[in-house]
Amino acid sequence: MREDLEILKRSLIRADPDAGVAAAQRLVDAGVDPKAILEEGMAVAMFELGEMWKRGEVFLPEVVASAEVFKRCNAVVEPVLLAQKDENTEPNALVVLATVKGDLHDLGKNMVGAMLRTSGFDVHDMGKDVSADKIVAAIQEMRPQIVGLSALLTTTVPYQETVIKRLVQEGLRDQVKVMVGGAPVTPEWAEKIQADGYANNAPEAVEVARKLVGLAQ
Ligand code: B12
């Protein structure tokens, strides 16, 4: 299993779709927990790729290609994750998810969405590059219990605060819990902007969401 996880990581970093998909399939067939494949394999590989990018060892086109391989591998792993849906702990709550305006990173947000669904949450995913106006309109229309805001760029993280301020202006702030995340987001930032929750990864996001709707972990 360890070997296939390493092959999967390497394939993501090298943007090799065939080797990546094959390794993901072998891991799934061997019964490895899809959450572990995603968090310990695929997410870690993308973080390592980001570090290589920072050091100038890979360039934008290679990262674009790796993101495509990530999506193809995810298409193998996510259905197995969703099939594990836990019907017994149904929180009966809706989460609206969005990557904030100006930001096109959505792989992590999608993982959060999949793990929330597996844990019985209903999820309305608004996609990426989503404005505060659209988020406000979605909250007014759908009345979710939680809104989750993802941001991956230091230039878009402040937009999480913009959204929270808009919710206050629109009189919606006490009707919805706000959860924030994304690689550059910190617990200190979440506290500063008075978000209700922060999580560093998708399984943690599920724990935080359960707490926010009043369920024990
Ligand atoms: C893949 C990638 C891309 C892909 C994105 C493809 C896609 N569909 O998402 C592409 C190639 C398009 C891209 C573009 C750019 N990118 Co980019 N990208 C990355 C990279 C390598 C990986 C991100 C990723 O997918 N990680 C894997 C996922 C699983 O992890 P994650 O997103 O962190 O999500 C986890 C947690 O954060 C958390 N989480 C995420 N969202 C949420 C939400 C909630 C509510 C909660 C609770 C939790 C949570 O749970 C997730 C699962 O564990 C990062 C490196 C890094 N360290 O993050 C750079 C990185 C984010 N990118 C960077 C940059 C600079 C850019 C560009 C500006 C490059 C350019 N010159 O064009 C553009 C910006 C485009 C835009 N407007 O958004 C920089 C940002 C630096 C900075 N200071 O802000 C980084 C850090 C790379 C680097 N080391 O320099 N990028």
mmCIF file of N, CA and C in Angstrom, residues 144-206:
data_model
loop_
_atom_site.group_PDB
_atom_site.id
_atom_site.type_symbol
_atom_site.label_atom_id
_atom_site.label_comp_id
_atom_site.label_asym_id
_atom_site.label_seq_id
_atom_site.Cartn_x
_atom_site.Cartn_y
_atom_site.Cartn_z
ATOM 1 N N PRO A 144 -28.729 27.904 4.334
ATOM 2 C CA PRO A 144 -27.866 26.840 4.843
ATOM 3 C C PRO A 144 -27.529 27.079 6.325
ATOM 4 N N GLN A 145 -27.128 26.012 7.004
ATOM 5 C CA GLN A 145 -26.662 26.170 8.394
ATOM 6 C C GLN A 145 -25.226 26.697 8.412
ATOM 7 N N ILE A 146 -24.471 26.320 7.359
ATOM 8 C CA ILE A 146 -23.044 26.674 7.327
ATOM 9 C C ILE A 146 -22.669 27.167 5.931
ATOM 10 N N VAL A 147 -21.790 28.183 5.893
ATOM 11 C CA VAL A 147 -21.159 28.524 4.620
ATOM 12 C C VAL A 147 -19.646 28.321 4.799
ATOM 13 N N GLY A 148 -19.044 27.621 3.841
ATOM 14 C CA GLY A 148 -17.608 27.338 3.907
ATOM 15 C C GLY A 148 -16.883 28.099 2.814
ATOM 16 N N LEU A 149 -15.885 28.881 3.226
ATOM 17 C CA LEU A 149 -15.166 29.737 2.269
ATOM 18 C C LEU A 149 -13.725 29.275 2.136
ATOM 19 N N SER A 150 -13.330 28.964 0.922
ATOM 20 C CA SER A 150 -11.966 28.514 0.657
ATOM 21 C C SER A 150 -11.177 29.625 -0.033
ATOM 22 N N ALA A 151 -9.907 29.781 0.333
ATOM 23 C CA ALA A 151 -9.011 30.739 -0.339
ATOM 24 C C ALA A 151 -7.593 30.194 -0.285
ATOM 25 N N LEU A 152 -6.913 30.204 -1.426
ATOM 26 C CA LEU A 152 -5.564 29.633 -1.511
ATOM 27 C C LEU A 152 -4.482 30.670 -1.771
ATOM 28 N N LEU A 153 -4.886 31.901 -2.031
ATOM 29 C CA LEU A 153 -3.891 32.931 -2.345
ATOM 30 C C LEU A 153 -3.873 33.964 -1.216
ATOM 31 N N THR A 154 -2.691 34.465 -0.901
ATOM 32 C CA THR A 154 -2.639 35.491 0.154
ATOM 33 C C THR A 154 -3.437 36.728 -0.282
ATOM 34 N N THR A 155 -3.577 36.901 -1.594
ATOM 35 C CA THR A 155 -4.341 38.067 -2.089
ATOM 36 C C THR A 155 -5.858 37.851 -2.015
ATOM 37 N N THR A 156 -6.312 36.597 -1.891
ATOM 38 C CA THR A 156 -7.767 36.363 -1.848
ATOM 39 C C THR A 156 -8.262 36.012 -0.440
ATOM 40 N N VAL A 157 -7.345 35.648 0.449
ATOM 41 C CA VAL A 157 -7.756 35.348 1.828
ATOM 42 C C VAL A 157 -8.562 36.518 2.439
ATOM 43 N N PRO A 158 -8.134 37.800 2.239
ATOM 44 C CA PRO A 158 -8.924 38.905 2.822
ATOM 45 C C PRO A 158 -10.386 38.924 2.368
ATOM 46 N N TYR A 159 -10.656 38.297 1.217
ATOM 47 C CA TYR A 159 -12.040 38.299 0.732
ATOM 48 C C TYR A 159 -12.964 37.484 1.655
ATOM 49 N N GLN A 160 -12.376 36.583 2.424
ATOM 50 C CA GLN A 160 -13.208 35.854 3.404
ATOM 51 C C GLN A 160 -13.818 36.856 4.386
ATOM 52 N N GLU A 161 -12.998 37.853 4.772
ATOM 53 C CA GLU A 161 -13.500 38.889 5.683
ATOM 54 C C GLU A 161 -14.554 39.757 4.980
ATOM 55 N N THR A 162 -14.305 40.043 3.697
ATOM 56 C CA THR A 162 -15.279 40.820 2.917
ATOM 57 C C THR A 162 -16.646 40.134 2.956
ATOM 58 N N VAL A 163 -16.634 38.818 2.784
ATOM 59 C CA VAL A 163 -17.915 38.078 2.787
ATOM 60 C C VAL A 163 -18.575 38.188 4.159
ATOM 61 N N ILE A 164 -17.793 37.995 5.213
ATOM 62 C CA ILE A 164 -18.369 38.060 6.568
ATOM 63 C C ILE A 164 -18.962 39.445 6.827
ATOM 64 N N LYS A 165 -18.250 40.491 6.395
ATOM 65 C CA LYS A 165 -18.770 41.855 6.588
ATOM 66 C C LYS A 165 -20.084 42.052 5.843
ATOM 67 N N ARG A 166 -20.148 41.492 4.639
ATOM 68 C CA ARG A 166 -21.396 41.588 3.858
ATOM 69 C C ARG A 166 -22.540 40.877 4.570
ATOM 70 N N LEU A 167 -22.232 39.737 5.177
ATOM 71 C CA LEU A 167 -23.278 38.999 5.897
ATOM 72 C C LEU A 167 -23.809 39.833 7.060
ATOM 73 N N VAL A 168 -22.898 40.566 7.717
ATOM 74 C CA VAL A 168 -23.322 41.445 8.812
ATOM 75 C C VAL A 168 -24.230 42.539 8.251
ATOM 76 N N GLN A 169 -23.770 43.195 7.172
ATOM 77 C CA GLN A 169 -24.558 44.283 6.552
ATOM 78 C C GLN A 169 -25.948 43.819 6.139
ATOM 79 N N GLU A 170 -26.027 42.595 5.641
ATOM 80 C CA GLU A 170 -27.306 42.084 5.134
ATOM 81 C C GLU A 170 -28.174 41.496 6.244
ATOM 82 N N GLY A 171 -27.681 41.557 7.489
ATOM 83 C CA GLY A 171 -28.455 41.011 8.615
ATOM 84 C C GLY A 171 -28.521 39.488 8.613
ATOM 85 N N LEU A 172 -27.528 38.864 7.967
ATOM 86 C CA LEU A 172 -27.558 37.397 7.866
ATOM 87 C C LEU A 172 -26.559 36.707 8.796
ATOM 88 N N ARG A 173 -25.720 37.513 9.439
ATOM 89 C CA ARG A 173 -24.590 36.900 10.139
ATOM 90 C C ARG A 173 -25.001 35.914 11.233
ATOM 91 N N ASP A 174 -26.100 36.232 11.948
ATOM 92 C CA ASP A 174 -26.477 35.303 13.023
ATOM 93 C C ASP A 174 -27.350 34.152 12.522
ATOM 94 N N GLN A 175 -27.567 34.098 11.210
ATOM 95 C CA GLN A 175 -28.383 32.989 10.681
ATOM 96 C C GLN A 175 -27.543 31.873 10.079
ATOM 97 N N VAL A 176 -26.251 32.120 9.932
ATOM 98 C CA VAL A 176 -25.403 31.119 9.285
ATOM 99 C C VAL A 176 -24.019 31.092 9.952
ATOM 100 N N LYS A 177 -23.504 29.879 10.133
ATOM 101 C CA LYS A 177 -22.148 29.747 10.674
ATOM 102 C C LYS A 177 -21.164 29.826 9.508
ATOM 103 N N VAL A 178 -20.045 30.484 9.749
ATOM 104 C CA VAL A 178 -19.044 30.611 8.686
ATOM 105 C C VAL A 178 -17.796 29.807 9.056
ATOM 106 N N MET A 179 -17.385 28.965 8.106
ATOM 107 C CA MET A 179 -16.204 28.126 8.294
ATOM 108 C C MET A 179 -15.197 28.533 7.213
ATOM 109 N N VAL A 180 -13.946 28.755 7.589
ATOM 110 C CA VAL A 180 -12.965 29.173 6.582
ATOM 111 C C VAL A 180 -11.815 28.176 6.498
ATOM 112 N N GLY A 181 -11.178 28.126 5.319
ATOM 113 C CA GLY A 181 -10.045 27.231 5.136
ATOM 114 C C GLY A 181 -9.295 27.555 3.861
ATOM 115 N N GLY A 182 -8.275 26.729 3.598
ATOM 116 C CA GLY A 182 -7.371 26.970 2.469
ATOM 117 C C GLY A 182 -5.962 27.069 3.033
ATOM 118 N N ALA A 183 -4.970 26.649 2.243
ATOM 119 C CA ALA A 183 -3.605 26.516 2.766
ATOM 120 C C ALA A 183 -3.076 27.739 3.530
ATOM 121 N N PRO A 184 -3.265 28.983 3.060
ATOM 122 C CA PRO A 184 -2.664 30.101 3.811
ATOM 123 C C PRO A 184 -3.515 30.582 4.999
ATOM 124 N N VAL A 185 -4.683 30.007 5.190
ATOM 125 C CA VAL A 185 -5.578 30.464 6.261
ATOM 126 C C VAL A 185 -5.121 29.868 7.590
ATOM 127 N N THR A 186 -5.141 30.690 8.640
ATOM 128 C CA THR A 186 -4.683 30.233 9.963
ATOM 129 C C THR A 186 -5.822 30.378 10.985
ATOM 130 N N PRO A 187 -5.705 29.672 12.112
ATOM 131 C CA PRO A 187 -6.717 29.833 13.162
ATOM 132 C C PRO A 187 -6.775 31.283 13.644
ATOM 133 N N GLU A 188 -5.624 31.958 13.663
ATOM 134 C CA GLU A 188 -5.575 33.367 14.120
ATOM 135 C C GLU A 188 -6.395 34.244 13.172
ATOM 136 N N TRP A 189 -6.239 33.983 11.882
ATOM 137 C CA TRP A 189 -6.993 34.753 10.887
ATOM 138 C C TRP A 189 -8.500 34.512 11.075
ATOM 139 N N ALA A 190 -8.850 33.243 11.250
ATOM 140 C CA ALA A 190 -10.268 32.893 11.419
ATOM 141 C C ALA A 190 -10.848 33.640 12.627
ATOM 142 N N GLU A 191 -10.051 33.704 13.681
ATOM 143 C CA GLU A 191 -10.517 34.383 14.897
ATOM 144 C C GLU A 191 -10.642 35.885 14.649
ATOM 145 N N LYS A 192 -9.648 36.437 13.955
ATOM 146 C CA LYS A 192 -9.631 37.878 13.690
ATOM 147 C C LYS A 192 -10.886 38.316 12.908
ATOM 148 N N ILE A 193 -11.282 37.505 11.932
ATOM 149 C CA ILE A 193 -12.432 37.917 11.112
ATOM 150 C C ILE A 193 -13.752 37.392 11.697
ATOM 151 N N GLN A 194 -13.639 36.802 12.894
ATOM 152 C CA GLN A 194 -14.813 36.289 13.615
ATOM 153 C C GLN A 194 -15.575 35.217 12.828
ATOM 154 N N ALA A 195 -14.797 34.360 12.189
ATOM 155 C CA ALA A 195 -15.413 33.171 11.588
ATOM 156 C C ALA A 195 -15.787 32.238 12.741
ATOM 157 N N ASP A 196 -16.722 31.328 12.488
ATOM 158 C CA ASP A 196 -17.142 30.418 13.551
ATOM 159 C C ASP A 196 -16.276 29.171 13.601
ATOM 160 N N GLY A 197 -15.590 28.889 12.496
ATOM 161 C CA GLY A 197 -14.784 27.683 12.472
ATOM 162 C C GLY A 197 -13.680 27.754 11.440
ATOM 163 N N TYR A 198 -12.615 26.987 11.712
ATOM 164 C CA TYR A 198 -11.484 26.880 10.789
ATOM 165 C C TYR A 198 -11.039 25.432 10.783
ATOM 166 N N ALA A 199 -10.616 24.939 9.640
ATOM 167 C CA ALA A 199 -10.023 23.600 9.608
ATOM 168 C C ALA A 199 -8.882 23.568 8.612
ATOM 169 N N ASN A 200 -7.899 22.756 8.966
ATOM 170 C CA ASN A 200 -6.668 22.653 8.206
ATOM 171 C C ASN A 200 -6.772 21.631 7.066
ATOM 172 N N ASN A 201 -7.737 20.722 7.182
ATOM 173 C CA ASN A 201 -7.905 19.706 6.146
ATOM 174 C C ASN A 201 -9.360 19.234 6.126
ATOM 175 N N ALA A 202 -9.661 18.348 5.174
ATOM 176 C CA ALA A 202 -11.070 17.980 4.969
ATOM 177 C C ALA A 202 -11.670 17.166 6.133
ATOM 178 N N PRO A 203 -10.968 16.158 6.669
ATOM 179 C CA PRO A 203 -11.573 15.445 7.808
ATOM 180 C C PRO A 203 -11.835 16.373 9.001
ATOM 181 N N GLU A 204 -10.899 17.299 9.220
ATOM 182 C CA GLU A 204 -11.107 18.267 10.309
ATOM 183 C C GLU A 204 -12.300 19.179 10.012
ATOM 184 N N ALA A 205 -12.468 19.520 8.737
ATOM 185 C CA ALA A 205 -13.596 20.378 8.340
ATOM 186 C C ALA A 205 -14.920 19.700 8.710
ATOM 187 N N VAL A 206 -14.969 18.367 8.559
ATOM 188 C CA VAL A 206 -16.189 17.627 8.920
ATOM 189 C C VAL A 206 -16.426 17.731 10.430
#
